[in-house]
XYZ file of C-alpha atoms in Angstrom:
122
model
C -1.884 -14.146 -0.295
C 1.268 -12.118 -0.831
C 4.303 -12.569 1.352
C 4.893 -9.345 3.268
C 8.472 -8.076 3.356
C 9.277 -5.022 5.460
C 10.638 -2.152 3.405
C 12.559 -0.914 6.461
C 13.717 -3.754 8.690
C 14.204 -1.335 11.617
C 10.665 0.120 11.538
C 7.861 -2.308 10.795
C 4.461 -1.468 9.382
C 3.013 -2.624 12.720
C 5.164 0.006 14.464
C 3.996 2.649 12.019
C 0.338 1.779 12.568
C 0.726 2.924 16.197
C 1.438 6.508 15.056
C -1.392 8.971 15.598
C -0.173 11.714 13.273
C -1.874 13.337 10.341
C -1.660 12.802 6.584
C 0.466 9.908 5.335
C 1.455 8.369 2.042
C 1.484 4.609 1.663
C 4.151 3.306 -0.674
C 3.696 -0.368 -1.400
C 5.813 -2.340 -3.834
C 4.554 -5.611 -5.257
C 6.718 -8.108 -7.115
C 5.413 -11.040 -9.138
C 6.757 -13.031 -12.063
C 5.779 -11.039 -15.182
C 3.447 -13.866 -16.259
C 1.349 -13.207 -13.127
C 1.097 -9.439 -13.601
C -2.527 -9.623 -14.789
C -3.538 -11.613 -11.683
C -1.819 -9.067 -9.443
C -3.531 -6.203 -11.251
C -6.943 -7.856 -10.812
C -6.358 -8.385 -7.077
C -5.044 -4.843 -6.586
C -8.009 -3.367 -8.456
C -10.461 -5.184 -6.175
C -8.512 -3.935 -3.128
C -8.478 -0.381 -4.436
C -12.264 -0.480 -4.848
C -12.555 -1.380 -1.148
C -10.003 1.201 -0.016
C -11.496 4.112 -1.931
C -14.769 3.644 0.006
C -12.985 3.939 3.370
C -13.084 7.138 5.456
C -9.860 9.114 5.146
C -8.890 7.761 1.717
C -7.657 10.574 -0.542
C -6.190 9.009 -3.696
C -4.103 6.201 -5.148
C -1.966 5.573 -8.203
C -0.481 2.283 -9.368
C 2.749 2.203 -11.382
C 4.356 -0.737 -13.191
C 8.014 -1.174 -14.002
C 8.750 -0.931 -17.702
C 10.172 -3.435 -20.207
C 7.978 -6.326 -19.041
C 8.743 -5.900 -15.338
C 6.663 -7.690 -12.713
C 7.344 -4.930 -10.181
C 4.507 -2.571 -9.242
C 4.475 0.480 -6.989
C 1.310 1.744 -5.333
C 1.201 5.318 -4.020
C -1.829 6.086 -1.831
C -2.631 9.190 0.200
C -4.549 8.952 3.488
C -5.834 11.674 5.838
C -4.199 9.973 8.823
C -2.535 6.820 10.078
C -5.735 6.038 11.979
C -7.748 6.107 8.734
C -5.244 3.833 6.986
C -5.083 1.496 9.996
C -8.885 1.133 10.024
C -8.937 0.414 6.288
C -5.975 -1.999 6.403
C -7.509 -4.018 9.247
C -10.988 -3.991 7.680
C -12.132 -7.639 7.406
C -13.371 -7.106 3.830
C -9.890 -5.923 2.783
C -8.079 -8.639 4.751
C -10.210 -11.349 3.097
C -9.212 -10.082 -0.376
C -5.498 -10.647 0.292
C -6.056 -14.302 -0.604
C -6.758 -13.197 -4.191
C -3.127 -12.194 -4.811
C -0.878 -14.697 -6.559
C 0.954 -16.905 -4.053
C 4.239 -15.805 -5.609
C 3.564 -12.102 -4.887
C 5.557 -10.122 -2.374
C 4.316 -6.839 -0.887
C 6.311 -4.208 0.986
C 3.994 -1.549 2.436
C 5.471 1.427 4.308
C 4.052 4.775 5.467
C 5.717 8.105 4.723
C 5.253 11.810 5.327
C 6.480 14.586 3.084
C 9.748 16.310 3.916
C 10.400 19.994 3.276
C 13.667 20.640 1.460
C 14.198 24.390 1.043
C 14.203 25.451 -2.590
C 13.292 21.969 -3.817
C 10.077 20.633 -2.269
C 7.463 21.655 0.292
C 6.091 19.512 3.091
């Protein structure tokens, strides 16, 4: 099971799961020793198969740091916090956390888009 490390120490994932707003993006970084990257990828793939069957799931994309890095970044879009919360607390998903390498750390955090005039839309 990965060790969870808050991405923002002032706002926990548990706090964010109380939000009732609309569309959110999950950003989750995983770090493992490079030698355990294949084990992390296998565990993440099994999790993604569960998540993509959940109501409110829109899409996901996994990225890996270059040059042999053991750092991964998952970007997943959900219709709402409620949909993500239901999927994250799903017993099938929770049981799969044990498949991650013991050395893995995970830092999940929820985001919403920000409009910046002339640069990006919300």
